[in-house]
XYZ file of C-alpha atoms in Angstrom:
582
model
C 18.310 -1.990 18.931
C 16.268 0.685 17.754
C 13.349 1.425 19.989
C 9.882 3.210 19.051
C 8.537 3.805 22.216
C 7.695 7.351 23.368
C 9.699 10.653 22.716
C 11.683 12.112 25.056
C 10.607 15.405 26.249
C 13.592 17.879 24.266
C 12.393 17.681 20.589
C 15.437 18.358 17.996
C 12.661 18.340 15.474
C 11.111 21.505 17.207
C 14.357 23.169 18.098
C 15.656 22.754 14.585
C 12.369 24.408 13.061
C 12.784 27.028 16.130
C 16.162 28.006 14.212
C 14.101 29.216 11.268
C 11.663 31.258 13.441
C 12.811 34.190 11.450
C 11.633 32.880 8.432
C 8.314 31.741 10.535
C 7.863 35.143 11.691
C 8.152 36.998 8.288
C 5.146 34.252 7.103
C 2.891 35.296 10.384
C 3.192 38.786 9.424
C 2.304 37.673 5.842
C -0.584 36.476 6.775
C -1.599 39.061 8.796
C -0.848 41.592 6.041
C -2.915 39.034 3.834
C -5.572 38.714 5.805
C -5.797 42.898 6.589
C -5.966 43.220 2.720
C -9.228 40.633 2.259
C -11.094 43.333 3.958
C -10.696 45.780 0.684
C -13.365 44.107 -1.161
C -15.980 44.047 1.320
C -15.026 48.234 2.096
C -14.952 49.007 -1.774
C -18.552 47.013 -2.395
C -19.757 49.099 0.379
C -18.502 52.474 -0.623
C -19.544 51.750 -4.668
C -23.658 51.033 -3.051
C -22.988 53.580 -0.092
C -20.937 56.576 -1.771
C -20.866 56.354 -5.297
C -24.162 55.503 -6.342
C -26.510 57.726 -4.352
C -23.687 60.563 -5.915
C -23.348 59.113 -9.621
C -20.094 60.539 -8.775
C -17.347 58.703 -11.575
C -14.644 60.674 -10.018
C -14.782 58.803 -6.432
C -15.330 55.763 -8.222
C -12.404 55.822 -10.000
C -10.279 57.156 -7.584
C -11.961 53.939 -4.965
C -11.160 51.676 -8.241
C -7.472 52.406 -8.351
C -7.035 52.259 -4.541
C -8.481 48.770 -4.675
C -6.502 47.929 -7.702
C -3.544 48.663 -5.609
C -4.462 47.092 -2.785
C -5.094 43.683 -4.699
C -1.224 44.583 -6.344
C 0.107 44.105 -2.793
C -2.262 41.079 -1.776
C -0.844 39.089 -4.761
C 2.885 40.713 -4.070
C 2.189 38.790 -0.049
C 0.423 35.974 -1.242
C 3.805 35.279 -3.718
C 6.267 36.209 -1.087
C 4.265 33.485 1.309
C 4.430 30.619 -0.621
C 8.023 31.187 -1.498
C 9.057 31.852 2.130
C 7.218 28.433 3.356
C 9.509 26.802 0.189
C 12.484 27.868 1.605
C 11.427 27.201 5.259
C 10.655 23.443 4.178
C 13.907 23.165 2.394
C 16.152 24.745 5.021
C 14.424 22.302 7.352
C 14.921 19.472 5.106
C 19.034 20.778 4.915
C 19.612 20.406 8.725
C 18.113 17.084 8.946
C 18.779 15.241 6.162
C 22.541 13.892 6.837
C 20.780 13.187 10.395
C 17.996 11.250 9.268
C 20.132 9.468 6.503
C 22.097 8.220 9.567
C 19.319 6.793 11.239
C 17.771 5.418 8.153
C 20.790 3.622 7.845
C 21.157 2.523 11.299
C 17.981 1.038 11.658
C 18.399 -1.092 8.247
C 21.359 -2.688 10.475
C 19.630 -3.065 13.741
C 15.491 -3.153 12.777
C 15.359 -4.776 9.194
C 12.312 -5.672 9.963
C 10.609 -2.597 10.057
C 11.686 -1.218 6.824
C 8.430 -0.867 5.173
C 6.821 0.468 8.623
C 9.996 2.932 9.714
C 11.651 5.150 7.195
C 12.690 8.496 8.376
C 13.313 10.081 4.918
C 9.530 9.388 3.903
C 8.958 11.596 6.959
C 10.929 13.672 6.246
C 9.848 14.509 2.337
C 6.100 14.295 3.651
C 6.813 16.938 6.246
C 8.492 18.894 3.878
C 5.850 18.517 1.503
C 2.799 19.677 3.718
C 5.521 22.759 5.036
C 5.805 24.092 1.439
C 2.039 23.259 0.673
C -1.371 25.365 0.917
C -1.966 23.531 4.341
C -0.147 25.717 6.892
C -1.265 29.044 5.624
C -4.909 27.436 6.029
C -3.904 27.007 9.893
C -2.075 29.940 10.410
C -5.944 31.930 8.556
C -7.809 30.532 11.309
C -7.199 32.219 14.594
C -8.131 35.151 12.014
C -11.911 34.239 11.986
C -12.157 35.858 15.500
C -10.675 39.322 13.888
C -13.237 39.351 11.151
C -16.143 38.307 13.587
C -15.277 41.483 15.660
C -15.465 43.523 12.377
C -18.895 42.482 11.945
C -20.063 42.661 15.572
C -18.956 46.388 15.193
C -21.486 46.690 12.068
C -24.262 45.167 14.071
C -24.211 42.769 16.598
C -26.853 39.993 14.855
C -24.704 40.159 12.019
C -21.480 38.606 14.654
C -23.872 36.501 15.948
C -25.343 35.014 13.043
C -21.203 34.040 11.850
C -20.246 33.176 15.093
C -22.893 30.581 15.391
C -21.410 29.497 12.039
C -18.211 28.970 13.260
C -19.137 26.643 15.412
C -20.951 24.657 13.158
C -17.867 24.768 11.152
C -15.304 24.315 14.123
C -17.073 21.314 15.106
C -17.259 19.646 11.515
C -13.284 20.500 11.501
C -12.703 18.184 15.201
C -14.889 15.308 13.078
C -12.770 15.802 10.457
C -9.805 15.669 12.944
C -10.685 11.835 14.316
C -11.890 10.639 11.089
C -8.904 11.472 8.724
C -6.820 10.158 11.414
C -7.984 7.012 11.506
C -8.297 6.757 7.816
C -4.541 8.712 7.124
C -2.955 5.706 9.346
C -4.904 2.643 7.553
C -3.580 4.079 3.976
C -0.267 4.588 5.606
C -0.408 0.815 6.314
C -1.759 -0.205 3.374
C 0.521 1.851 1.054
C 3.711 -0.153 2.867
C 2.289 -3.525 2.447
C 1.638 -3.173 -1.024
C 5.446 -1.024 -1.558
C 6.484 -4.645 0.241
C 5.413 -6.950 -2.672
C 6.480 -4.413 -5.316
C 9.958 -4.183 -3.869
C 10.142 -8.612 -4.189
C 8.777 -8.764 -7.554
C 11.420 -6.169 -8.577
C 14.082 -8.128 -6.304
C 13.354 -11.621 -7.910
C 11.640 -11.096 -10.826
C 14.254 -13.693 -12.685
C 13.073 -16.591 -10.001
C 9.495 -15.451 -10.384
C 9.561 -15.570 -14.267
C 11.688 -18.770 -14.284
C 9.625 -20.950 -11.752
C 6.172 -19.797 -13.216
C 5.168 -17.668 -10.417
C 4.455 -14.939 -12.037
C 0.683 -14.919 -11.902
C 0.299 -15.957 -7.939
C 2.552 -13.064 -7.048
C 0.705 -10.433 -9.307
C -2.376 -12.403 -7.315
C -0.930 -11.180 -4.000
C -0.499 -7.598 -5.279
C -3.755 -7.884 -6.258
C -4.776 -8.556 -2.786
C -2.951 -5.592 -1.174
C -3.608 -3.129 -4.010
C -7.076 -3.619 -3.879
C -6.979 -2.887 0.213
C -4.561 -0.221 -0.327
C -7.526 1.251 -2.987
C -10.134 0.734 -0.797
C -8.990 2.598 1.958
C -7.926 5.615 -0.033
C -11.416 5.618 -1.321
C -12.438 5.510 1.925
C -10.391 8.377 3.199
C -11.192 10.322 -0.323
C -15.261 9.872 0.042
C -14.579 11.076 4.140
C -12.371 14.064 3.042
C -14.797 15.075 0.355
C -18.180 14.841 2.187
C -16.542 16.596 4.895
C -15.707 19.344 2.315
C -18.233 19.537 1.182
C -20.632 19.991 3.768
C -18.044 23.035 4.714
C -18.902 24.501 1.900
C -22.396 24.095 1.701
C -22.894 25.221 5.124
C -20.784 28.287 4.079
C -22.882 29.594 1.379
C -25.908 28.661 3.784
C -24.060 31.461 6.399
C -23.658 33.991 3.231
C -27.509 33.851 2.712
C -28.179 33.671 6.333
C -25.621 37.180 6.735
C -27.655 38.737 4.172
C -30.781 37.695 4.846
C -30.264 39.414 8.456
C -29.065 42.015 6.798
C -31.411 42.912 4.392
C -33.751 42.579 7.692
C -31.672 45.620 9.367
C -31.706 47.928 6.204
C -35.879 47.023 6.483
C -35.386 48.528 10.098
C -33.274 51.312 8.650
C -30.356 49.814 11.164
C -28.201 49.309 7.971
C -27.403 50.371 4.691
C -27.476 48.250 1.251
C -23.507 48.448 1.106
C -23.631 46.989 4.651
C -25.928 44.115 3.679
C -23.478 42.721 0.633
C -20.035 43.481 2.252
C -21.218 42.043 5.669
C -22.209 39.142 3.586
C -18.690 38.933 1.791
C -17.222 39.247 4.980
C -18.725 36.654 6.675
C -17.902 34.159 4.154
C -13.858 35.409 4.127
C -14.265 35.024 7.817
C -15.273 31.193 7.654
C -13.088 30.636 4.339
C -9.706 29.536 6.330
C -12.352 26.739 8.049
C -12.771 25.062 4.585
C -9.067 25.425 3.194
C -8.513 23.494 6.633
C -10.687 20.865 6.218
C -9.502 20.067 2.416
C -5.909 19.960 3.572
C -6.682 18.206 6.870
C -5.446 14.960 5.355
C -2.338 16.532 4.601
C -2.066 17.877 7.843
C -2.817 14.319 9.811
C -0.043 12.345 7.771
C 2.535 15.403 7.843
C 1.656 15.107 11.912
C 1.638 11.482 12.037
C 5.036 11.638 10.186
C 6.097 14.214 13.021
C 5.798 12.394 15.536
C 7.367 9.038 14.311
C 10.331 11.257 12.687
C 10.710 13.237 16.337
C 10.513 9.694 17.948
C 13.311 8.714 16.381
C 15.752 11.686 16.675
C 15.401 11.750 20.232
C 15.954 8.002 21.102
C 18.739 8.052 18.583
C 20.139 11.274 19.686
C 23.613 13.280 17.928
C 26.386 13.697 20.558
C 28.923 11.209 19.548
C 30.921 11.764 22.525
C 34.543 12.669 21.915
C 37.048 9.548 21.463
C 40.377 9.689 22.210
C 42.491 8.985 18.422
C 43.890 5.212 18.577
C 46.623 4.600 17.091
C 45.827 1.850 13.886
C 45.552 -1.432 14.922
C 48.532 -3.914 14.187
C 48.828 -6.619 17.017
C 46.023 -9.050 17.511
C 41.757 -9.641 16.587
C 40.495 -10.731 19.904
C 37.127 -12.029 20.531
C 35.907 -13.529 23.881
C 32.652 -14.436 24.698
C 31.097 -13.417 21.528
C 27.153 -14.007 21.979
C 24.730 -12.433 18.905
C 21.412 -12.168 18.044
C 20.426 -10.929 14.659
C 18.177 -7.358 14.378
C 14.421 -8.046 14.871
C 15.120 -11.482 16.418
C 15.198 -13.109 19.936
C 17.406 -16.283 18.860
C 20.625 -16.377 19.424
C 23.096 -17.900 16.306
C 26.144 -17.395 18.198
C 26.536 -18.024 21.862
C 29.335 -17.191 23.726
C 32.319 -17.835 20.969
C 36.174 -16.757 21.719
C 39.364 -17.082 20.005
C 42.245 -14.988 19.143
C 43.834 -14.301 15.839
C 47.869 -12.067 15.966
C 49.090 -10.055 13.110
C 50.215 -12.603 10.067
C 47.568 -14.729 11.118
C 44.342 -16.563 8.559
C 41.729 -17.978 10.659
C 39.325 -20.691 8.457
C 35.976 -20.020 9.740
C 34.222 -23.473 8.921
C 30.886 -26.084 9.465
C 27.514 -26.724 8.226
C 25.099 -24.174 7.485
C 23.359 -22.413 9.906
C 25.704 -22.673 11.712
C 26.062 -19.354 12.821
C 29.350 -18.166 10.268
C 27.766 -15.510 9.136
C 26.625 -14.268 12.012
C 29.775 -14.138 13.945
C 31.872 -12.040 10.678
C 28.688 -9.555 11.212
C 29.381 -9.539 14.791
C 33.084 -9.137 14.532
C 33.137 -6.323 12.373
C 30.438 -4.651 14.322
C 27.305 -4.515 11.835
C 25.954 -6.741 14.726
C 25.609 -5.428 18.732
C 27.006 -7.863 20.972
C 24.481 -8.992 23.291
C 27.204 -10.035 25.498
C 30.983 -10.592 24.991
C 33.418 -8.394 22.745
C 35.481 -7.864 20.180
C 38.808 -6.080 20.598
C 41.914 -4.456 17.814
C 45.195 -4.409 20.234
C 43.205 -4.464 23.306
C 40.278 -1.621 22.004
C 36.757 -2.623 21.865
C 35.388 -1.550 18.663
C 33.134 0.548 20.618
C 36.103 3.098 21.150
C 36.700 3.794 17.749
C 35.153 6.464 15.869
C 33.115 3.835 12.691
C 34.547 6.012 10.278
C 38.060 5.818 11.151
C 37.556 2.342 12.200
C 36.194 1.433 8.190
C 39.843 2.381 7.405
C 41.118 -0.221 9.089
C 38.990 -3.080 7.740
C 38.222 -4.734 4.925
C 34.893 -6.501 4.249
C 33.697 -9.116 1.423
C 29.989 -10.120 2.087
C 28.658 -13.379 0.974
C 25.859 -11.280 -0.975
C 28.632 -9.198 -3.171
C 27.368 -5.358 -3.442
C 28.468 -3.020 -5.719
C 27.434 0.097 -6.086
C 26.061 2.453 -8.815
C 29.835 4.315 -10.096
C 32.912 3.163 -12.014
C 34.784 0.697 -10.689
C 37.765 2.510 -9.593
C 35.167 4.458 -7.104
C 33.754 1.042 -6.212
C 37.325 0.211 -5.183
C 38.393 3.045 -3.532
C 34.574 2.656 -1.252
C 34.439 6.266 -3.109
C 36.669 8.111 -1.276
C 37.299 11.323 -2.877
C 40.171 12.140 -4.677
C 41.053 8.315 -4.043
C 45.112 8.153 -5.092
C 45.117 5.994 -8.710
C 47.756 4.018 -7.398
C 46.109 2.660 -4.359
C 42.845 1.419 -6.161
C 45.298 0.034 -8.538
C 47.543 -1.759 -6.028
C 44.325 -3.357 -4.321
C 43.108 -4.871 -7.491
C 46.756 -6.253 -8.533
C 46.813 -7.583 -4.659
C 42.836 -9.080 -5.454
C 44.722 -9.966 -9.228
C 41.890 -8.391 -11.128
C 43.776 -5.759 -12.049
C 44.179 -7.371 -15.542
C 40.832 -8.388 -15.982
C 39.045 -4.375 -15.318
C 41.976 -3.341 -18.318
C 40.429 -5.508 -20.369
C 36.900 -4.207 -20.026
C 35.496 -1.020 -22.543
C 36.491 1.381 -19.937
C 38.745 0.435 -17.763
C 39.116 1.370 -14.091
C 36.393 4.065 -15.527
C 34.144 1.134 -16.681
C 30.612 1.585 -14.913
C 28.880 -1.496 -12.527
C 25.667 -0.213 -12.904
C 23.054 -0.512 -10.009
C 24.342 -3.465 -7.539
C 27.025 -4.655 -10.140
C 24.854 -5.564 -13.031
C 27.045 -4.798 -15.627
C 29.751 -6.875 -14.380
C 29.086 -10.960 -13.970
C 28.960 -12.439 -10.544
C 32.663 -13.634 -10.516
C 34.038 -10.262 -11.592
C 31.589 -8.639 -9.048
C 33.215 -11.105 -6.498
C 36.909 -10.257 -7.588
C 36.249 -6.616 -7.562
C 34.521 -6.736 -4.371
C 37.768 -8.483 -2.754
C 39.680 -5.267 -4.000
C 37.356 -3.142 -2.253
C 38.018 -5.222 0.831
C 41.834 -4.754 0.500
C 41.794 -1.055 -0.339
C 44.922 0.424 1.466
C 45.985 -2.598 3.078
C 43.293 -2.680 6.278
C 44.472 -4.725 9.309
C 41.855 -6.756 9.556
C 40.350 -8.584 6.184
C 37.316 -10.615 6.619
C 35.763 -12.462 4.248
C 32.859 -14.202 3.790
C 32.655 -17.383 1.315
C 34.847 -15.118 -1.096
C 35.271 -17.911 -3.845
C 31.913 -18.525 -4.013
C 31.519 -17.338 -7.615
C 35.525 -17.783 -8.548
C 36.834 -19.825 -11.093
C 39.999 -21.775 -10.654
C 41.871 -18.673 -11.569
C 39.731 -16.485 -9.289
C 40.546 -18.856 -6.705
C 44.246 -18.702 -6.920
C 44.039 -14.852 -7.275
C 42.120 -15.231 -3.874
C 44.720 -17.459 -2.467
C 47.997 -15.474 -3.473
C 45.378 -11.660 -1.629
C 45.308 -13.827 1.678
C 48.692 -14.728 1.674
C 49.880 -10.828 0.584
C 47.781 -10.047 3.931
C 49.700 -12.193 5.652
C 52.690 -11.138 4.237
C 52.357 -7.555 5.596
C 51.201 -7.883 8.763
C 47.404 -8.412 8.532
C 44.760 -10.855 10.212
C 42.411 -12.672 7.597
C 38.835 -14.073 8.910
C 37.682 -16.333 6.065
C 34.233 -18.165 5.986
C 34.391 -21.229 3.571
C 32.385 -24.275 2.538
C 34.756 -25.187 -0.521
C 38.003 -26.754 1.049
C 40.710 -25.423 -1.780
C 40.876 -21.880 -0.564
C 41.788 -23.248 2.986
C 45.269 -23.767 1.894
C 46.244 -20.568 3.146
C 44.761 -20.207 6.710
C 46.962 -20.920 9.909
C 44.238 -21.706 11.858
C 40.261 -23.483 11.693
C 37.562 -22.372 13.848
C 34.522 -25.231 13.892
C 30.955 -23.509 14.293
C 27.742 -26.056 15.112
C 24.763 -24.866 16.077
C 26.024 -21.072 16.727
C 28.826 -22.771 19.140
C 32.442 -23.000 18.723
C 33.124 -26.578 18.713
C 36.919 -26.868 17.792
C 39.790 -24.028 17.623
C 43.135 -24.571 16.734
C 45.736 -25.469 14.016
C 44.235 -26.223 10.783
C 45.808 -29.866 9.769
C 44.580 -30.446 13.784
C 41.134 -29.431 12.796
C 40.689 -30.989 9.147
C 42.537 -34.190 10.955
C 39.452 -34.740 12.719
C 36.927 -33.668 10.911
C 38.183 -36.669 8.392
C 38.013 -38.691 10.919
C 34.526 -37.160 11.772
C 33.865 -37.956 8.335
C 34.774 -41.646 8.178
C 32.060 -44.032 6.959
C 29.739 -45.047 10.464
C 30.470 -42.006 11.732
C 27.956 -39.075 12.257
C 29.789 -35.945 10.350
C 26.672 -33.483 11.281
C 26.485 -32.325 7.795
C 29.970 -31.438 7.149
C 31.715 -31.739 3.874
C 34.630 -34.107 4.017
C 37.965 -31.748 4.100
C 41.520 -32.523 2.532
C 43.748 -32.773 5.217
C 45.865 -30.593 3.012
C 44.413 -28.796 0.529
């Protein structure tokens, strides 16, 4: 299972941003070239009151005018060529980790359902992506710059360093509040925000059961609940972020005055000159300016590091070196299972304990009892959705660990009792959208499933479209194309999980003549069923109670005695009573 404890110490995160360090670079030198070009205001105030004025000379003052006209040209030219260069740095980043994290994301659905609302890589992904491409790093990479403008205005006058470098201070120290604060406030929101995206996602989910049984109002009350919270502390982080911001700013200005009041103090000494006064003062506030564009994108900068670390966590327990498998040859023999012992993701119970039995090619296993019993389970484990906790599963002799999943999908066909479809035509639904799928294989699986009729006779055919989890289609024709899916180019091993659960009688018979086809060619069928007619065609009956195998063996054996199980007096544990032949 998916652990979140600590990271380990190589970070793919950092080595795949250290592959776009030429891109990194280039933004540096931006913002050096950036930050260089601020100081052409301050110099041109200072040579207009120092130079031009005492001369009334319009020729210099021109001639100053177009060199700062330039110089603002190539400010906005670097500013541009920034913010484009941290876009494409956050995208290329988002390029060579997306297929990664989309693997995880999908790997911990399977093993830590639980934590779907808490753990989602791709959110972590977008936010750092976000902050990347936002005004927040060039407001980090400004700062080490207030030390370059504070030795510019030592080298005017010393008092005038010292009065900003006191300010900085001030300032540095409001930016390590707003460090501790935003951090704690970034993380409630975080949790809030998921709780409340947890209620929205089961209204949407069973909004039919929620209208039908009159519900409506007491779950809109529990959205209420978490709304509200989720408001409350984004105010909370909102009324932090702007006090904090505010206070930057005002002690800002107060530095300004404080600049120029010392330096209207020097030119009273004659130790300065009136250009030096209001370009010291402009200087001093560009000097403390990255300080406040740091603060207003500190939240920003918490949750993109907050989503760093969680996202870093994750790549390097769940690391990318599949290690090189040696190419079985497709399975054709025998399903073994021996020992079989589950537990489902996010749980310590075990619902199957310690199951074997054997199926060999031509052979339908019944997988029967009450429910709860642990059926479910043990298909999940079998086609290895599940991690044995102990116990395994083998094709010819090959635990399914030694099979690449990919190649091993080919070779199996699954129908789960919760039938999903997915947005796409039908054919692609089929064909599990294989590209370039050959017509006459998604054809021949839905003859074998016998809906092959049925999709001609809908407004598009094999073309027709399901529409987001099958909506389109009605539960039995979901079902029925589902079962195609399952026996798209003839997979060894066909499991299927209460597959007539939404048939009708012709459904079921179409189900009955796909199980026998398997048979037919060579396959092994695991079937799950409640309803006793589609056990007609199985060879053999496993019993499940209580996440146990209780009985194994030829079915008229195994529906022999659960009738006699069944008999009046006699405790049946729940079971249905089953034909003897169906």
């Amino acid at each position: 299972m998916v652990s979140l404890a600590g990271p380990r110490s190589k970070s793919e995160l950092g080595s795949a941003l250290m592959k776009l360090r030429s891109g990194l670079v280039g933004i540096v030198l931006l913002s050096a070239c950036l930050n260089i070009l601020t100081l052409a205001g301050s110099i041109y105030l200072m040579m207009v009151y120092d130079r031009v004025l005492p001369a009334q000379s319009l020729p210099t003052l021109f001639a100053l005018f177009l060199m700062i006209g330039v110089a603002y040209a190539f400010y906005g030219a670097f500013d541009v060529m920034r913010a484009q260069m941290l876009a494409d740095v956050a995208a290329a980043l988002d390029r060579r980790l997306a297929a990664r994290v989309q693997t995880i994301e999908m790997r911990i659905a399977m093993e830590r359902p639980d934590t779907k609302d808490r753990v989602s890589p791709t959110r972590d992904l977008d936010q750092l992506r976000s902050f990347i491409a936002s005004s927040g790093p060039p407001a980090l990479i400004d700062l080490p710059w207030i030390i370059f403008f504070l030795l510019i205005l030592t080298l005017v006058h010393y008092w005038l360093g010292l009065v900003t470098l006191v300010g900085a201070i001030i300032l540095a120290a409001l930016t390590m509040v707003a460090e501790r604060v935003s951090k704690k406030h970034v993380a409630a929101v975080t949790d809030a925000s998921a709780r409340r995206r947890s209620v929205s996602d089961r209204q949407w989910r069973h909004a039919e059961v929620i209208h039908s049984l009159g519900m409506r109002r007491r779950i809109m009350a529990q959205w209420e609940r978490v709304h509200h919270q989720f408001l409350h502390e984004q105010s909370r982080l909102t009324d932090t972020t702007s006090m904090l911001s505010g206070l930057s700013k005002v002690l800002r200005m107060f530095l300004q005055s404080s600049v120029l009041t010392v330096g209207a103090m020097l030119v009273i000494d004659g130790k300065a000159t009136a250009g030096i006064i209001f370009a010291s003062s402009i200087l001093s506030g560009r000097a403390l300016a990255p300080v406040d564009q740091a603060i207003a994108n500190w939240r920003g900068f918490v949750a993109a590091r907050q989503g760093w670390g969680r996202l870093n966590n994750l790549l390097n327990q769940l690391p990318d070196n599949p290690q090189a498998r040696t190419e079985l040859p497709p399975p054709a023999k025998s399903v073994a299972i021996d020992k079989l012992t589950l537990v489902p993701p996010g749980s310590n119970r075990q619902t199957v304990i310690d199951v074997s039995f054997r199926a060999e090619a031509g052979q339908a296993i019944g997988i029967i009892g009450p429910s709860a019993s642990g059926k479910s389970s043990l298909v999940r484990g079998i086609i290895g959705v599940w991690k044995p906790v102990r116990g395994t599963v083998r094709l010819d002799g090959a635990t399914l660990d030694q099979w690449d999943s990919e190649v091993l999908g080919r070779y199996m066909g699954y129908l789960p009792q919760s039938v999903e479809l997915f947005t796409g035509s039908i054919a692609e639904n089929i064909a599990r959208f294989e590209p370039e799928a050959p017509a006459e294989a998604v054809m021949a699986a839905a003859i074998e499933a016998g809906v092959h009729q049925l999709i001609l006779q809908l407004p598009d055919g094999y073309e027709t479209q399901v529409g987001e989890d099958g909506t389109n289609l009605s539960a039995g024709q979901r079902q029925r194309i589902a079962l195609a899916r399952a026996l798209y180019r003839d997979p060894f091993l066909v499991v299927l999980d209460e597959p007539n659960s939404n048939l009708d009688p012709e459904g079921e018979a179409a189900l009955a003549r796909a199980i026998t086809g398997v048979k037919a060619r060579g396959g092994v069928v695991l079937l799950v069923a409640h309803r006793p007619a589609v056990l007609s065609t199985v060879d053999l009956v496993l019993l499940m109670r209580a996440g146990a195998a209780q009985a194994f063996g030829p079915r008229d054996e195994i529906l022999a005695q659960l009738n006699r199980a069944n008999q009046p007096g006699r405790d049946s544990g729940g079971l249905a009573v089953v034909p003897q032949r169906a």
